[in-house]
Each structure stands twice: as C-alpha cells, then as structure tokens.
GROMACS .gro file of N, CA, C and O in nm:
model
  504
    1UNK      N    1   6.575  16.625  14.002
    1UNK     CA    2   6.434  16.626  14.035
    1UNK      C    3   6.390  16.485  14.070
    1UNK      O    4   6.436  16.391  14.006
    2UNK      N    5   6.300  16.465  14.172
    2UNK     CA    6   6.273  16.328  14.229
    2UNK      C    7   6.115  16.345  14.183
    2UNK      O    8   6.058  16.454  14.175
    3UNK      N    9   6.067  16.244  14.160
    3UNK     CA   10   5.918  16.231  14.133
    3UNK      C   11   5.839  16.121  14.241
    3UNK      O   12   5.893  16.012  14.256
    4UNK      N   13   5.714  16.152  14.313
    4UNK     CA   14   5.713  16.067  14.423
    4UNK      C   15   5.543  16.021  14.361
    4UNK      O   16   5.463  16.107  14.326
    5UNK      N   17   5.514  15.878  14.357
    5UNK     CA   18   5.337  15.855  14.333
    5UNK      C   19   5.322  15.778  14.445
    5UNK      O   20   5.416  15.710  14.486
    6UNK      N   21   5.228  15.779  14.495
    6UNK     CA   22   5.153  15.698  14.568
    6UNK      C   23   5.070  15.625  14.514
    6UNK      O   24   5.023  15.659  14.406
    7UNK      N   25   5.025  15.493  14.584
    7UNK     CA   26   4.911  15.385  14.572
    7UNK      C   27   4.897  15.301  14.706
    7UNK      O   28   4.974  15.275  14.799
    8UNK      N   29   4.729  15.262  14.666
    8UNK     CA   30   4.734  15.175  14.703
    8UNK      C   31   4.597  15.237  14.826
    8UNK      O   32   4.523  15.153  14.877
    9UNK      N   33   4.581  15.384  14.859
    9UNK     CA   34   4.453  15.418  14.882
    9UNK      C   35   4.370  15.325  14.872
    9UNK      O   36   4.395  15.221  14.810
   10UNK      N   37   4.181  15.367  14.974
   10UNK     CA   38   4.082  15.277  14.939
   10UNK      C   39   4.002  15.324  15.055
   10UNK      O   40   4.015  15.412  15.139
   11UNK      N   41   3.914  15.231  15.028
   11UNK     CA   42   3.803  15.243  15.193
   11UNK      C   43   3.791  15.092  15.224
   11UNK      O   44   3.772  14.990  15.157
   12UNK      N   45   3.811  15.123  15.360
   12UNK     CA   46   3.758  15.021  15.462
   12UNK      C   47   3.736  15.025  15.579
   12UNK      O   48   3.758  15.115  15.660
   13UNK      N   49   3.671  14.879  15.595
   13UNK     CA   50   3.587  14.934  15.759
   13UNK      C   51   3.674  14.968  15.876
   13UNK      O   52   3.775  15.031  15.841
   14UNK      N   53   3.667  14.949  15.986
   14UNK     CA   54   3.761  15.027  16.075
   14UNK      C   55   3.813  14.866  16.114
   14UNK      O   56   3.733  14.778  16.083
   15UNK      N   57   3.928  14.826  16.174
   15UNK     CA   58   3.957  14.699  16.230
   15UNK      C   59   4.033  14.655  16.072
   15UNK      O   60   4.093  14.548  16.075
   16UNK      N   61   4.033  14.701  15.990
   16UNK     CA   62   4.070  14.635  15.828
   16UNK      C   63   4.198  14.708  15.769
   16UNK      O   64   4.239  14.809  15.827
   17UNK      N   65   4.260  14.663  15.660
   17UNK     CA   66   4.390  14.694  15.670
   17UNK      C   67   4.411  14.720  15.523
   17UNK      O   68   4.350  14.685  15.423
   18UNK      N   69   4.562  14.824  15.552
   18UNK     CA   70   4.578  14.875  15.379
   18UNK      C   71   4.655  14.932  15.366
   18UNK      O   72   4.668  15.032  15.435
   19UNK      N   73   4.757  14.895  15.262
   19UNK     CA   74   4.931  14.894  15.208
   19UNK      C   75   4.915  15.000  15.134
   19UNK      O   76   4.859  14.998  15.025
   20UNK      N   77   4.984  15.140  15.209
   20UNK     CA   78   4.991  15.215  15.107
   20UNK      C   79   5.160  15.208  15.045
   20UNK      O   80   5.244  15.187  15.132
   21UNK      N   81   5.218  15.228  14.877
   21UNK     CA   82   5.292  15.233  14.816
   21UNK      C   83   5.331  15.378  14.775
   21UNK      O   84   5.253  15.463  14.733
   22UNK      N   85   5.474  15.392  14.794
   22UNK     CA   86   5.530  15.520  14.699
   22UNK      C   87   5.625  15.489  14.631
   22UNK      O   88   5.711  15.424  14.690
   23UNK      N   89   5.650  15.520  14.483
   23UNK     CA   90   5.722  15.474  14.414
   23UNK      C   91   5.825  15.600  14.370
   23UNK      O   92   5.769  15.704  14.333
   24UNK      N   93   5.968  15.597  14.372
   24UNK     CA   94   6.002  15.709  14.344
   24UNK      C   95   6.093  15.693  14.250
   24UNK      O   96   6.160  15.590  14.237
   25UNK      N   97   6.106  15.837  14.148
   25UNK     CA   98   6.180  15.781  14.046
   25UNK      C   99   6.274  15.933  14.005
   25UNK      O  100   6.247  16.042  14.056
   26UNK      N  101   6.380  15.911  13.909
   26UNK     CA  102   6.436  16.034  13.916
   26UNK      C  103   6.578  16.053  13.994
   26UNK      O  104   6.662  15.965  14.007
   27UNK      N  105   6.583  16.136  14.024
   27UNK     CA  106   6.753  16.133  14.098
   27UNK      C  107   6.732  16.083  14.212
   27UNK      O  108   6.712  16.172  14.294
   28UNK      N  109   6.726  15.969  14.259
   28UNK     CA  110   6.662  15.888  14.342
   28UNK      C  111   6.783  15.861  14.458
   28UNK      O  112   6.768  15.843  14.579
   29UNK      N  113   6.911  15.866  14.378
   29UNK     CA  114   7.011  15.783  14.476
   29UNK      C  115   7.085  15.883  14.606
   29UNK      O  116   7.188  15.843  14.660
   30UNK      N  117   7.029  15.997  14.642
   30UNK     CA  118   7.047  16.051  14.808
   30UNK      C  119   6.919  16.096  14.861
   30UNK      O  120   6.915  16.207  14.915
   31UNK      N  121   6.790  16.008  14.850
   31UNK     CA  122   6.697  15.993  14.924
   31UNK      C  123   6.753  15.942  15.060
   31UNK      O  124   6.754  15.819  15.053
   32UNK      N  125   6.804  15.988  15.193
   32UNK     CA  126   6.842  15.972  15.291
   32UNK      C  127   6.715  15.903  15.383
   32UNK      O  128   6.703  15.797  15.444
   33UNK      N  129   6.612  16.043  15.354
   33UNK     CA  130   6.469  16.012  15.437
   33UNK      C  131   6.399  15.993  15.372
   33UNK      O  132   6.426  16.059  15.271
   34UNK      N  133   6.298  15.930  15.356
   34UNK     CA  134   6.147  15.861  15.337
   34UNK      C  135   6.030  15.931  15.464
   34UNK      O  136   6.072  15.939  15.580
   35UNK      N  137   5.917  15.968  15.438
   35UNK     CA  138   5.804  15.928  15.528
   35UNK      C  139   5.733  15.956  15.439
   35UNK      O  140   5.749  16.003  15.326
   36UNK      N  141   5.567  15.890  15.556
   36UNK     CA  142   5.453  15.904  15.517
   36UNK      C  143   5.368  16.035  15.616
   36UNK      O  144   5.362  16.037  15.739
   37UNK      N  145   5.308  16.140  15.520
   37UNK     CA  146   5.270  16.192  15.610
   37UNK      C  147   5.102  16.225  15.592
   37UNK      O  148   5.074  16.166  15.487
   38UNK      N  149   4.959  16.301  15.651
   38UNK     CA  150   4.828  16.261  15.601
   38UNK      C  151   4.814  16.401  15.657
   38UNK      O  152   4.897  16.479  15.703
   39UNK      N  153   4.693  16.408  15.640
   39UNK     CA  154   4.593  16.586  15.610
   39UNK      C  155   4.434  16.496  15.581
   39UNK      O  156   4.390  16.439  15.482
   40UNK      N  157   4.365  16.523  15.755
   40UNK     CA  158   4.240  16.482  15.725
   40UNK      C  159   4.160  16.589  15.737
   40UNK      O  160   4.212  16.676  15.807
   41UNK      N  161   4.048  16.619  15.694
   41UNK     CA  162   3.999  16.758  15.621
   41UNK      C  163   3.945  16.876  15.752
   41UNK      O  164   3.870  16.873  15.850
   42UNK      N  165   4.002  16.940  15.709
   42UNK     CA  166   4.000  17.040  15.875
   42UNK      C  167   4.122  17.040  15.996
   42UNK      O  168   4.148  17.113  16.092
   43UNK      N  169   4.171  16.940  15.949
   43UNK     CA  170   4.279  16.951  16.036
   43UNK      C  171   4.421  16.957  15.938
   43UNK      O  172   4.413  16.932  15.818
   44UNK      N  173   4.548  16.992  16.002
   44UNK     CA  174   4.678  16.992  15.968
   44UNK      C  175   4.703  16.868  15.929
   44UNK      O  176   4.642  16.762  15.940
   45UNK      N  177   4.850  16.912  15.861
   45UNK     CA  178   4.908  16.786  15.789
   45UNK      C  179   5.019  16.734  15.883
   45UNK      O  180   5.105  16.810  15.927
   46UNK      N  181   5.016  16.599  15.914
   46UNK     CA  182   5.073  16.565  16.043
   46UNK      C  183   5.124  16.449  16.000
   46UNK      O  184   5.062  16.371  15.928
   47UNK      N  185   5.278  16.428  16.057
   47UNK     CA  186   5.382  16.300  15.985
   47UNK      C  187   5.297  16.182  16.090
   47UNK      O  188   5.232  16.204  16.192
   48UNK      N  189   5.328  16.031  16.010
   48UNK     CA  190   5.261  15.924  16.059
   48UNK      C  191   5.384  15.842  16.081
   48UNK      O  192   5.401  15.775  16.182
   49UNK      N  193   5.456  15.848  15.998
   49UNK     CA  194   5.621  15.752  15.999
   49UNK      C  195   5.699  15.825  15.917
   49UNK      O  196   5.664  15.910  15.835
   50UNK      N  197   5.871  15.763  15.961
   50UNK     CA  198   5.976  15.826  15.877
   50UNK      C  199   6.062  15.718  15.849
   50UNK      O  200   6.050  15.620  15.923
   51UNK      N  201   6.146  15.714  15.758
   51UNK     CA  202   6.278  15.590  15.781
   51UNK      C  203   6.395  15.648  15.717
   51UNK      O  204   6.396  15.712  15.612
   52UNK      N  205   6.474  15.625  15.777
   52UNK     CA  206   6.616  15.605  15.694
   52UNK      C  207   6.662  15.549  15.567
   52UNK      O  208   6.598  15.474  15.492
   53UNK      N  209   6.800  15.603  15.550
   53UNK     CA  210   6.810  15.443  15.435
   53UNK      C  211   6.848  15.335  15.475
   53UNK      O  212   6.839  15.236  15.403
   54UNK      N  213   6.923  15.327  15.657
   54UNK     CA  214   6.971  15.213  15.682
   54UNK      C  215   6.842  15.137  15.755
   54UNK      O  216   6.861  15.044  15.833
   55UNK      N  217   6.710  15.185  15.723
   55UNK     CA  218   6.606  15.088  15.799
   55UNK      C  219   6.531  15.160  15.926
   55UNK      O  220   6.424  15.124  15.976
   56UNK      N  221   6.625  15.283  15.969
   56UNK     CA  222   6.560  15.330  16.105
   56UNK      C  223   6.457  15.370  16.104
   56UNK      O  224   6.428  15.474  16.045
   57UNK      N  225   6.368  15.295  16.174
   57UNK     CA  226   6.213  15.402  16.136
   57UNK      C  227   6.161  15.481  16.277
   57UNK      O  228   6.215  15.434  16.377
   58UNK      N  229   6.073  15.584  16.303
   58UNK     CA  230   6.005  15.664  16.380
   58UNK      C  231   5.854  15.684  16.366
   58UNK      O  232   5.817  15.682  16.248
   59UNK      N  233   5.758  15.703  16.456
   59UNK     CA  234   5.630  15.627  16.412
   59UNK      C  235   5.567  15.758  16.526
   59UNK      O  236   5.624  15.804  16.625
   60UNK      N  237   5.452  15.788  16.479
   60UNK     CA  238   5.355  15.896  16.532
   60UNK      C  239   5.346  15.824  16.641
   60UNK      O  240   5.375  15.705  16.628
   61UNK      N  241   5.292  15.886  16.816
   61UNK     CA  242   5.199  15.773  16.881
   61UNK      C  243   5.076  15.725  16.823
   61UNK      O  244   5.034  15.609  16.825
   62UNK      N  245   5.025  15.825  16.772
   62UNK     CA  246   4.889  15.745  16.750
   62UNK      C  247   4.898  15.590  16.678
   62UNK      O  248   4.837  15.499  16.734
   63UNK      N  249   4.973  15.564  16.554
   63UNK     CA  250   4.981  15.443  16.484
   63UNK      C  251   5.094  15.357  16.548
   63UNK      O  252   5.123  15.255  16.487
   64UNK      N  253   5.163  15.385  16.668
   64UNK     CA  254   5.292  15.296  16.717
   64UNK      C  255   5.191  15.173  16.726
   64UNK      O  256   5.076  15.196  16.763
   65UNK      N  257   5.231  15.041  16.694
   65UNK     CA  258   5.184  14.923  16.700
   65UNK      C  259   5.073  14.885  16.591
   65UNK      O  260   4.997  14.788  16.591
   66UNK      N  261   5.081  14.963  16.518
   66UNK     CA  262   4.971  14.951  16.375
   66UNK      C  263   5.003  14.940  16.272
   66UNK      O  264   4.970  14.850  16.194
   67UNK      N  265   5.088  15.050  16.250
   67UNK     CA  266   5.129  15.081  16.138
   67UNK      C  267   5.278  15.031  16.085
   67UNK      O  268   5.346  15.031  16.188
   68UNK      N  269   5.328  15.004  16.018
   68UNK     CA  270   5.471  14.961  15.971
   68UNK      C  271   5.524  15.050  15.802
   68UNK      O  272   5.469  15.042  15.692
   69UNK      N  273   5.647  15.127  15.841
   69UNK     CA  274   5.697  15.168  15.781
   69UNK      C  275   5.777  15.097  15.736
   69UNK      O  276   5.833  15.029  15.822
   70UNK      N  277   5.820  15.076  15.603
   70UNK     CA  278   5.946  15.005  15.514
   70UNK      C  279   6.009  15.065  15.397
   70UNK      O  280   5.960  15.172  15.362
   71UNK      N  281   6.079  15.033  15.348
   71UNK     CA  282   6.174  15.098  15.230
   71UNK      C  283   6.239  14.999  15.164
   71UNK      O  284   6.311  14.924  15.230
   72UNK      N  285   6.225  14.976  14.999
   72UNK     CA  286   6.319  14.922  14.933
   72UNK      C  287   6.425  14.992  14.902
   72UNK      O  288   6.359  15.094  14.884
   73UNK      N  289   6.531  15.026  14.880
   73UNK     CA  290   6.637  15.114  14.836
   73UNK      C  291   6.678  15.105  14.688
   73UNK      O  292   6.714  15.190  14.606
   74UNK      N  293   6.652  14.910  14.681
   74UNK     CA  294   6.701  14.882  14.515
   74UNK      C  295   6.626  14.960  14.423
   74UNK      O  296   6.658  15.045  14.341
   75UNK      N  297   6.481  14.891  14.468
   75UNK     CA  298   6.358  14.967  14.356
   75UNK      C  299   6.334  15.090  14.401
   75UNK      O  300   6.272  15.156  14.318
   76UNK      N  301   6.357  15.140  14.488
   76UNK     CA  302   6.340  15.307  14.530
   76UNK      C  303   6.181  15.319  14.547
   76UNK      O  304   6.124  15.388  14.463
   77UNK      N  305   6.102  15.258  14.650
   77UNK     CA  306   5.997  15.248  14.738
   77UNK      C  307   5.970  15.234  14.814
   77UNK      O  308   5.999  15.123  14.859
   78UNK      N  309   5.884  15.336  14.910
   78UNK     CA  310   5.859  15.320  15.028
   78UNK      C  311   5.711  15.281  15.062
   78UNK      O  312   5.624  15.353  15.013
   79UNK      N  313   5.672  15.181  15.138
   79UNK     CA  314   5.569  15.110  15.130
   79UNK      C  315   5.536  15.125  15.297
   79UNK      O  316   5.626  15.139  15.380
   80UNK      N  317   5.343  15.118  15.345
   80UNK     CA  318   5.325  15.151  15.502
   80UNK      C  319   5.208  15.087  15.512
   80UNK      O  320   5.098  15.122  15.471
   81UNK      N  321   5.253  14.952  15.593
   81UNK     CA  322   5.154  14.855  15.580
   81UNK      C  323   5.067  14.913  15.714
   81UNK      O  324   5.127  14.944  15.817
   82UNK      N  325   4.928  14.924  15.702
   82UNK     CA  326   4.835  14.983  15.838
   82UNK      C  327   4.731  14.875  15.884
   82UNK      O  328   4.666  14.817  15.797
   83UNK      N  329   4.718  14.852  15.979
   83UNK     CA  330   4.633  14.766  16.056
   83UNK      C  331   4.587  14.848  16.145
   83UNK      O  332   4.627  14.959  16.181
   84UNK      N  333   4.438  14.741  16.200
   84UNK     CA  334   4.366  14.773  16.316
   84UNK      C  335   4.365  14.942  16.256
   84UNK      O  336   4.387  15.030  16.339
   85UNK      N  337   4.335  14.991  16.080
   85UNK     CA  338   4.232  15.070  16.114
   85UNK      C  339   4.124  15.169  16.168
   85UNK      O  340   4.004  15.146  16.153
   86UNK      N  341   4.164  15.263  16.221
   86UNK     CA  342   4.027  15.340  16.279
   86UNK      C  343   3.961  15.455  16.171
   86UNK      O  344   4.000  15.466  16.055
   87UNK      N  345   3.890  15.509  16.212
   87UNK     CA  346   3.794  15.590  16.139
   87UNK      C  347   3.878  15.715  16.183
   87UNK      O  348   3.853  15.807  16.106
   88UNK      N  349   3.983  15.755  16.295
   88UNK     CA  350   4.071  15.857  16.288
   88UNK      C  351   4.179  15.863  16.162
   88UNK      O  352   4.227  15.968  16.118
   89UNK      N  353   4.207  15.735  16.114
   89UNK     CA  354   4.301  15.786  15.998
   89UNK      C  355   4.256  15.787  15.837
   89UNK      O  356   4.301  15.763  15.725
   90UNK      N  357   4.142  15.827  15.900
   90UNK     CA  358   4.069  15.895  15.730
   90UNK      C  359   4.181  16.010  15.745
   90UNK      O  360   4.223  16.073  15.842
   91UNK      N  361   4.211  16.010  15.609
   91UNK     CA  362   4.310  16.088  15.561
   91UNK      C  363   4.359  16.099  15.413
   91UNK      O  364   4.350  16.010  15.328
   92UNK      N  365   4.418  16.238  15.396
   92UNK     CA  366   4.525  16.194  15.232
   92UNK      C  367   4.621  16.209  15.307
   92UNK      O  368   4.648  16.296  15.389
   93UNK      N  369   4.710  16.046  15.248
   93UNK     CA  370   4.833  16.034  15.301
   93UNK      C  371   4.928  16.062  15.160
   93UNK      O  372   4.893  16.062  15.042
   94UNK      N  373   5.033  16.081  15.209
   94UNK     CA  374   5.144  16.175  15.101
   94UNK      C  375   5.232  16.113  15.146
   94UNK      O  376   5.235  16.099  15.268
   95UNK      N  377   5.332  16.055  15.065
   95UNK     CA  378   5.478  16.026  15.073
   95UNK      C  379   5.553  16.188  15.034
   95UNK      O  380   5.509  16.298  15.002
   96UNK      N  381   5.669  16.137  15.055
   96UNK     CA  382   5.786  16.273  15.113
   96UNK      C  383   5.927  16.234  15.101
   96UNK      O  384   5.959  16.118  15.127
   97UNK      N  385   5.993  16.300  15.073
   97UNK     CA  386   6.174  16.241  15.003
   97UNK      C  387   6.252  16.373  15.074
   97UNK      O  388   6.207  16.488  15.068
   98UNK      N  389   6.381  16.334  15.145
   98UNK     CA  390   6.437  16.428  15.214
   98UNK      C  391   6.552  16.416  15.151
   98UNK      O  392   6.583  16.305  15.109
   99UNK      N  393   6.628  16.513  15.134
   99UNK     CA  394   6.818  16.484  15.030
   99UNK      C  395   6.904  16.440  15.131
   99UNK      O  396   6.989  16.352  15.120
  100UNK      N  397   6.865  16.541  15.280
  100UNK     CA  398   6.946  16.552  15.343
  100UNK      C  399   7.021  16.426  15.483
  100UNK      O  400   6.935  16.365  15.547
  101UNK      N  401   7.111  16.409  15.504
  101UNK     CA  402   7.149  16.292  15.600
  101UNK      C  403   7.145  16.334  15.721
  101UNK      O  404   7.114  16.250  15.806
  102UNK      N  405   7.170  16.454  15.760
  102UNK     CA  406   7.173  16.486  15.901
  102UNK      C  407   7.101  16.580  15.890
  102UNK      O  408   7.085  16.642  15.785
  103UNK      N  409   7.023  16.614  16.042
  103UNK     CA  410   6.892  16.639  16.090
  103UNK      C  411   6.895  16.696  16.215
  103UNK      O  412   6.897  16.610  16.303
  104UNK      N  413   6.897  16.790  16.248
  104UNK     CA  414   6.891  16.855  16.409
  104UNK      C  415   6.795  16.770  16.535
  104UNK      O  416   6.805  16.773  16.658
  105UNK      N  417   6.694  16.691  16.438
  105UNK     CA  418   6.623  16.657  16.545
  105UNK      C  419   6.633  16.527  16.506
  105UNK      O  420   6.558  16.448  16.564
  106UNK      N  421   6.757  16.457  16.368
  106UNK     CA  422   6.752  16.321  16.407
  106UNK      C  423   6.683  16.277  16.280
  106UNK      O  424   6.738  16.205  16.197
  107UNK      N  425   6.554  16.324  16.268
  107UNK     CA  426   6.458  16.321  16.132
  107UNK      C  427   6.453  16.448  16.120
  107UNK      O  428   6.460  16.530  16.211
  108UNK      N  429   6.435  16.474  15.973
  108UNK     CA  430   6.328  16.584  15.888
  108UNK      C  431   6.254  16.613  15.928
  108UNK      O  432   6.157  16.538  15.933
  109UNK      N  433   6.249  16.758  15.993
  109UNK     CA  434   6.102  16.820  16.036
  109UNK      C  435   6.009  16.860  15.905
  109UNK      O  436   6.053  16.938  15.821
  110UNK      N  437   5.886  16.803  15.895
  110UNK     CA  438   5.817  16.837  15.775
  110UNK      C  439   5.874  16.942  15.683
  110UNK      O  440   5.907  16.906  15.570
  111UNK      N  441   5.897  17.113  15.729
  111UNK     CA  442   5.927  17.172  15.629
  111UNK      C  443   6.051  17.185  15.562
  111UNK      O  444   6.084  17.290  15.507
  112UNK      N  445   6.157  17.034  15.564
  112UNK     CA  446   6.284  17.026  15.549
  112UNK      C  447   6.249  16.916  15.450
  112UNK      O  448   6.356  16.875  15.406
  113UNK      N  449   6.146  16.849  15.395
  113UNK     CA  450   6.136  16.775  15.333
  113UNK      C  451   6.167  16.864  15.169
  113UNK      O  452   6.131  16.975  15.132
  114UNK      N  453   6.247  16.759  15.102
  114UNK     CA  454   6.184  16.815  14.977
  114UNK      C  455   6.139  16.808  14.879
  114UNK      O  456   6.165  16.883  14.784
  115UNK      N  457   6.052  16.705  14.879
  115UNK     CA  458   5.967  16.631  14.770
  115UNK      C  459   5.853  16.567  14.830
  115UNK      O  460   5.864  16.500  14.933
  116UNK      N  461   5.729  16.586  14.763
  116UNK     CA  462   5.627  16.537  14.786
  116UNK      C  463   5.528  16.480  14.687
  116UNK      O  464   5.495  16.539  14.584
  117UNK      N  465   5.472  16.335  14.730
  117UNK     CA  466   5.350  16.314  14.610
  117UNK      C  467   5.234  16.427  14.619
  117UNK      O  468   5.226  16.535  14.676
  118UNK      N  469   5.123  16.327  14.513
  118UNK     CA  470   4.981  16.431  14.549
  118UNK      C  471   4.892  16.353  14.655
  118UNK      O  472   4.799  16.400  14.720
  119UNK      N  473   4.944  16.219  14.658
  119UNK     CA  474   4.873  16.137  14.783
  119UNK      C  475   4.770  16.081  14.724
  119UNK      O  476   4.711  16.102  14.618
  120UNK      N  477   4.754  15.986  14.832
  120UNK     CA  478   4.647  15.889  14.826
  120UNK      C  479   4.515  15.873  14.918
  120UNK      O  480   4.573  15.925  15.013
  121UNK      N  481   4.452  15.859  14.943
  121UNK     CA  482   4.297  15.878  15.009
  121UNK      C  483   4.297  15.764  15.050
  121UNK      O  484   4.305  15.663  14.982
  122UNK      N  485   4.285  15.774  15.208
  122UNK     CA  486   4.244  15.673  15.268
  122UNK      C  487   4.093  15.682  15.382
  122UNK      O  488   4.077  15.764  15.473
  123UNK      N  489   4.009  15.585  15.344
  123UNK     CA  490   3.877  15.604  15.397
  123UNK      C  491   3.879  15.517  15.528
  123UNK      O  492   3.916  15.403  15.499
  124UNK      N  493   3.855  15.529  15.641
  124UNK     CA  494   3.800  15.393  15.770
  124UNK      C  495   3.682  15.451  15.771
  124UNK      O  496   3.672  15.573  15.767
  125UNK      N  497   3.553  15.354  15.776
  125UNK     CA  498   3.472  15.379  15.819
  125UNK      C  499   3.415  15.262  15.954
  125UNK      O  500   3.466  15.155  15.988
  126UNK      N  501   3.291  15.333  16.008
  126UNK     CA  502   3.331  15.248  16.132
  126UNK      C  503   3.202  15.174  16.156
  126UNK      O  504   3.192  15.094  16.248
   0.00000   0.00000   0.00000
C-alpha cells in the first residue's frame, strides 16, 4: 500500500507562484510514475504533468512553460513548482503513483494510475 499527501496549496493573485509537494510513503520503491493531476469545480479531472523515475517529464499544453514537474526518488517526493499563475488553474490538484513501467501510450493514462492523494486547493485570483 502506498500513501500519497499533498502540500503546499494556497491562494494567490494571478502572475504569483506556488510549490505544490507530495510526499509518499509506504511500499514506495516501484513508483515508476509520478503526476500531478487537478479537478476545478464543474469541470473534469485533467492531468497537468507526469514523470518518470529516470526524470522524464510530460506537461499539459496549457502549463508547458509554467509549470515544472520534479521528483526526489531518495525521499520519495514529487514536488510542481507553478508560475505565471492564472485564475484558470484554480483547482484541487492531486498527486498520483503508478506501479507500472511500461505504458501503451508511454505514460499512465489517468485510469491506470494507482494511487491517489486527497489533494490540495489551489486558488488564482485575478
């Protein structure tokens, strides 16, 4: 069993920036995939980034050039530093743990994930 928390949620204005953290603990050592994924209210839950364990990451368009996905492997955390902000990524963002190494499409399609936090709340206002 893998256990996934998030931090690091908040509000801020739009243009402003904010590190969300997932800390994972538990049978931790064939976490292959990592992402971050969000659910803003009325709409679907839609991946924002993914990574590997060797570093590879994949990034929504909307946040390509904003957002930065990373992974420690030692401490078993995945951390998603966001800039430039908009009032579109009001959201609960959720970290996500995949077992598996290979992938038909390369990454984990959401319902291949198999672990999830309860997420963190992120506010832009504008």
């Amino acid at each position: 069993q893998v256990h996934l928390l998030e931090s690091g949620g908040g509000s801020v204005q739009s243009g402003g920036s904010l590190r969300l953290s997932c800390a994972a603990s538990g049978y931790t050592d064939s976490l292959y995939f990592m992402g971050w994924f969000r659910q803003a209210p009325g709409k679907e839950r839609e991946e924002v980034a993914a990574i590997n364990s060797d570093g590879r990451a994949t990034y929504a368009e909307s946040v390509k050039g904003r957002f930065t996905i990373s992974r420690d492997n030692a401490k078993h955390t995945l951390d998603l530093q966001m800039n430039s902000l908009k009032p579109e990524d009001t959201a609960l963002y959720y970290c996500a743990a995949a077992l598996g190494e290979y992938y038909s499409g390369g990454y984990p399609a959401e319902s291949e994930y198999n672990y999830w936090g309860q997420g963190t709340q992120v506010t832009v206002s504008s």
